[in-house]
PDB file of C-alpha atoms in Angstrom:
ATOM      1  CA  UNK A   1     -12.025   3.779   0.843  1.00 48.00           C
ATOM      2  CA  UNK A   2     -12.664   6.977   2.823  1.00 54.00           C
ATOM      3  CA  UNK A   3     -13.921   5.152   5.914  1.00 61.00           C
ATOM      4  CA  UNK A   4     -16.618   3.383   3.885  1.00 64.00           C
ATOM      5  CA  UNK A   5     -15.435   0.018   5.223  1.00 59.00           C
ATOM      6  CA  UNK A   6     -15.409   1.189   8.854  1.00 66.00           C
ATOM      7  CA  UNK A   7     -19.068   0.359   9.564  1.00 70.00           C
ATOM      8  CA  UNK A   8     -18.902  -3.139   8.017  1.00 67.00           C
ATOM      9  CA  UNK A   9     -18.044  -6.383   9.776  1.00 72.00           C
ATOM     10  CA  UNK A  10     -14.351  -7.171   9.365  1.00 70.00           C
ATOM     11  CA  UNK A  11     -14.820 -10.290   7.216  1.00 69.00           C
ATOM     12  CA  UNK A  12     -17.128  -8.472   4.793  1.00 67.00           C
ATOM     13  CA  UNK A  13     -14.883  -5.402   4.601  1.00 67.00           C
ATOM     14  CA  UNK A  14     -11.791  -7.530   3.939  1.00 67.00           C
ATOM     15  CA  UNK A  15     -13.518  -9.621   1.289  1.00 67.00           C
ATOM     16  CA  UNK A  16     -14.470  -6.419  -0.530  1.00 62.00           C
ATOM     17  CA  UNK A  17     -11.128  -4.663  -0.071  1.00 64.00           C
ATOM     18  CA  UNK A  18      -8.952  -7.662  -0.870  1.00 63.00           C
ATOM     19  CA  UNK A  19     -11.113  -9.508  -3.414  1.00 58.00           C
ATOM     20  CA  UNK A  20     -10.377 -12.843  -1.792  1.00 48.00           C
ATOM     21  CA  UNK A  21     -11.217 -14.720  -4.981  1.00 49.00           C
ATOM     22  CA  UNK A  22      -7.723 -13.722  -6.090  1.00 51.00           C
ATOM     23  CA  UNK A  23      -4.463 -13.214  -4.241  1.00 49.00           C
ATOM     24  CA  UNK A  24      -4.827 -10.067  -2.126  1.00 48.00           C
ATOM     25  CA  UNK A  25      -1.361  -8.889  -3.101  1.00 51.00           C
ATOM     26  CA  UNK A  26       0.614 -10.171  -6.090  1.00 51.00           C
ATOM     27  CA  UNK A  27       3.689 -10.549  -3.875  1.00 49.00           C
ATOM     28  CA  UNK A  28       1.836 -13.172  -1.827  1.00 50.00           C
ATOM     29  CA  UNK A  29       1.408 -15.370  -4.905  1.00 51.00           C
ATOM     30  CA  UNK A  30       3.881 -17.680  -6.577  1.00 50.00           C
ATOM     31  CA  UNK A  31       3.558 -15.926  -9.924  1.00 51.00           C
ATOM     32  CA  UNK A  32       6.835 -15.145 -11.608  1.00 48.00           C
ATOM     33  CA  UNK A  33       5.424 -12.387 -13.844  1.00 51.00           C
ATOM     34  CA  UNK A  34       4.808  -9.960 -10.958  1.00 52.00           C
ATOM     35  CA  UNK A  35       8.142  -8.346 -11.742  1.00 52.00           C
ATOM     36  CA  UNK A  36       7.523  -7.996 -15.457  1.00 54.00           C
ATOM     37  CA  UNK A  37       9.008  -4.740 -16.657  1.00 59.00           C
ATOM     38  CA  UNK A  38       5.746  -3.303 -17.960  1.00 80.00           C
ATOM     39  CA  UNK A  39       5.676   0.473 -17.807  1.00 80.00           C
ATOM     40  CA  UNK A  40       3.147   3.164 -18.611  1.00 80.00           C
ATOM     41  CA  UNK A  41       3.666   6.261 -20.764  1.00 79.00           C
ATOM     42  CA  UNK A  42       5.267   8.090 -17.820  1.00 80.00           C
ATOM     43  CA  UNK A  43       7.754   5.272 -17.213  1.00 77.00           C
ATOM     44  CA  UNK A  44       6.106   4.018 -14.017  1.00 81.00           C
ATOM     45  CA  UNK A  45       6.191   0.264 -13.405  1.00 83.00           C
ATOM     46  CA  UNK A  46       2.868  -1.531 -13.792  1.00 83.00           C
ATOM     47  CA  UNK A  47       1.637  -4.527 -11.780  1.00 80.00           C
ATOM     48  CA  UNK A  48      -1.656  -5.972 -13.045  1.00 77.00           C
ATOM     49  CA  UNK A  49      -2.106  -2.727 -14.976  1.00 80.00           C
ATOM     50  CA  UNK A  50      -1.758  -0.588 -11.831  1.00 84.00           C
ATOM     51  CA  UNK A  51       0.977   2.067 -11.854  1.00 85.00           C
ATOM     52  CA  UNK A  52       3.283   1.738  -8.882  1.00 86.00           C
ATOM     53  CA  UNK A  53       3.986   4.525  -6.437  1.00 86.00           C
ATOM     54  CA  UNK A  54       6.703   7.059  -7.239  1.00 85.00           C
ATOM     55  CA  UNK A  55       8.101  10.073  -5.408  1.00 85.00           C
ATOM     56  CA  UNK A  56       6.156  12.300  -7.806  1.00 87.00           C
ATOM     57  CA  UNK A  57       2.922  10.548  -6.806  1.00 87.00           C
ATOM     58  CA  UNK A  58       3.680  11.163  -3.130  1.00 88.00           C
ATOM     59  CA  UNK A  59       4.281  14.817  -3.883  1.00 89.00           C
ATOM     60  CA  UNK A  60       0.970  15.066  -5.765  1.00 89.00           C
ATOM     61  CA  UNK A  61      -0.789  13.494  -2.773  1.00 89.00           C
ATOM     62  CA  UNK A  62       0.649  16.194  -0.545  1.00 90.00           C
ATOM     63  CA  UNK A  63       2.980  13.842   1.308  1.00 91.00           C
ATOM     64  CA  UNK A  64       6.151  15.681   2.227  1.00 91.00           C
ATOM     65  CA  UNK A  65       9.713  14.586   2.919  1.00 90.00           C
ATOM     66  CA  UNK A  66       8.912  15.216   6.594  1.00 94.00           C
ATOM     67  CA  UNK A  67       6.009  12.716   6.364  1.00 94.00           C
ATOM     68  CA  UNK A  68       8.309  10.077   4.889  1.00 90.00           C
ATOM     69  CA  UNK A  69      10.832  10.725   7.671  1.00 93.00           C
ATOM     70  CA  UNK A  70       8.069  10.275  10.267  1.00 94.00           C
ATOM     71  CA  UNK A  71       7.180   6.920   8.686  1.00 91.00           C
ATOM     72  CA  UNK A  72      10.835   5.881   8.700  1.00 91.00           C
ATOM     73  CA  UNK A  73      11.139   6.829  12.372  1.00 94.00           C
ATOM     74  CA  UNK A  74       8.032   4.799  13.198  1.00 92.00           C
ATOM     75  CA  UNK A  75       9.360   1.816  11.231  1.00 88.00           C
ATOM     76  CA  UNK A  76      12.595   2.028  13.239  1.00 92.00           C
ATOM     77  CA  UNK A  77      10.555   2.038  16.487  1.00 92.00           C
ATOM     78  CA  UNK A  78      11.841   5.523  17.313  1.00 92.00           C
ATOM     79  CA  UNK A  79       8.414   7.148  17.709  1.00 92.00           C
ATOM     80  CA  UNK A  80       4.910   6.176  18.809  1.00 93.00           C
ATOM     81  CA  UNK A  81       2.036   5.409  16.435  1.00 90.00           C
ATOM     82  CA  UNK A  82       0.402   8.763  17.240  1.00 93.00           C
ATOM     83  CA  UNK A  83       3.117  10.476  15.217  1.00 93.00           C
ATOM     84  CA  UNK A  84       1.915   8.822  11.991  1.00 93.00           C
ATOM     85  CA  UNK A  85      -1.849   8.452  12.600  1.00 92.00           C
ATOM     86  CA  UNK A  86      -2.648  11.153  10.055  1.00 93.00           C
ATOM     87  CA  UNK A  87      -0.817   9.200   7.323  1.00 93.00           C
ATOM     88  CA  UNK A  88      -2.627   5.879   7.823  1.00 91.00           C
ATOM     89  CA  UNK A  89      -5.643   6.623   5.540  1.00 90.00           C
ATOM     90  CA  UNK A  90      -3.336   7.558   2.649  1.00 90.00           C
ATOM     91  CA  UNK A  91      -1.131   4.512   3.219  1.00 90.00           C
ATOM     92  CA  UNK A  92      -4.185   2.232   3.405  1.00 89.00           C
ATOM     93  CA  UNK A  93      -5.530   3.627   0.150  1.00 88.00           C
ATOM     94  CA  UNK A  94      -2.186   3.099  -1.586  1.00 88.00           C
ATOM     95  CA  UNK A  95      -1.911  -0.447  -0.247  1.00 88.00           C
ATOM     96  CA  UNK A  96      -5.456  -1.567  -1.067  1.00 85.00           C
ATOM     97  CA  UNK A  97      -5.253  -0.094  -4.567  1.00 85.00           C
ATOM     98  CA  UNK A  98      -2.057  -2.152  -5.056  1.00 85.00           C
ATOM     99  CA  UNK A  99       0.149   0.888  -5.689  1.00 88.00           C
ATOM    100  CA  UNK A 100       2.925  -0.333  -3.345  1.00 86.00           C
ATOM    101  CA  UNK A 101       3.619  -3.812  -4.752  1.00 83.00           C
ATOM    102  CA  UNK A 102       6.971  -2.787  -6.247  1.00 79.00           C
ATOM    103  CA  UNK A 103       9.426  -0.102  -5.246  1.00 76.00           C
ATOM    104  CA  UNK A 104      10.501   2.378  -7.946  1.00 71.00           C
ATOM    105  CA  UNK A 105      13.684   0.367  -8.537  1.00 72.00           C
ATOM    106  CA  UNK A 106      11.663  -2.834  -9.088  1.00 72.00           C
ATOM    107  CA  UNK A 107      12.253  -4.552  -5.747  1.00 78.00           C
ATOM    108  CA  UNK A 108       9.496  -6.058  -3.648  1.00 80.00           C
ATOM    109  CA  UNK A 109       7.288  -3.475  -2.035  1.00 82.00           C
ATOM    110  CA  UNK A 110       4.715  -3.947   0.702  1.00 82.00           C
ATOM    111  CA  UNK A 111       3.124  -7.367   1.195  1.00 81.00           C
ATOM    112  CA  UNK A 112       0.781  -7.832   4.146  1.00 80.00           C
ATOM    113  CA  UNK A 113      -0.995 -11.002   5.159  1.00 78.00           C
ATOM    114  CA  UNK A 114      -4.752 -11.047   5.842  1.00 74.00           C
ATOM    115  CA  UNK A 115      -4.337 -10.264   9.568  1.00 75.00           C
ATOM    116  CA  UNK A 116      -2.053  -7.314   8.893  1.00 80.00           C
ATOM    117  CA  UNK A 117      -4.447  -6.069   6.223  1.00 79.00           C
ATOM    118  CA  UNK A 118      -7.290  -6.227   8.749  1.00 76.00           C
ATOM    119  CA  UNK A 119      -5.315  -4.072  11.182  1.00 78.00           C
ATOM    120  CA  UNK A 120      -4.514  -1.552   8.448  1.00 79.00           C
TER     121      UNK A 120
END
């Protein structure tokens, strides 16, 4: 992603990022097999062949416990958006590569509609 979609018109960028010929996020579909217990060799859950995000992945990306706490504070409306601006590119990449569909324990992860995806 790396800002490559920034210069495009929003409808073109979203059609590329979301592949609108399919459901943009498996959680937005009515498929029952989204929660299938497929795992890779490292034990990570797979959704459409994509390994889901784990704490180890966050660590490898350089995201710290402090970064996660900043996100939690923003989600609780305790801080302004400026506090988490630096994390938005990483979060967008994880979302658009469908790495946040399921949580590590198998619950629903992040599911945004088209408008929310456009804002992200």
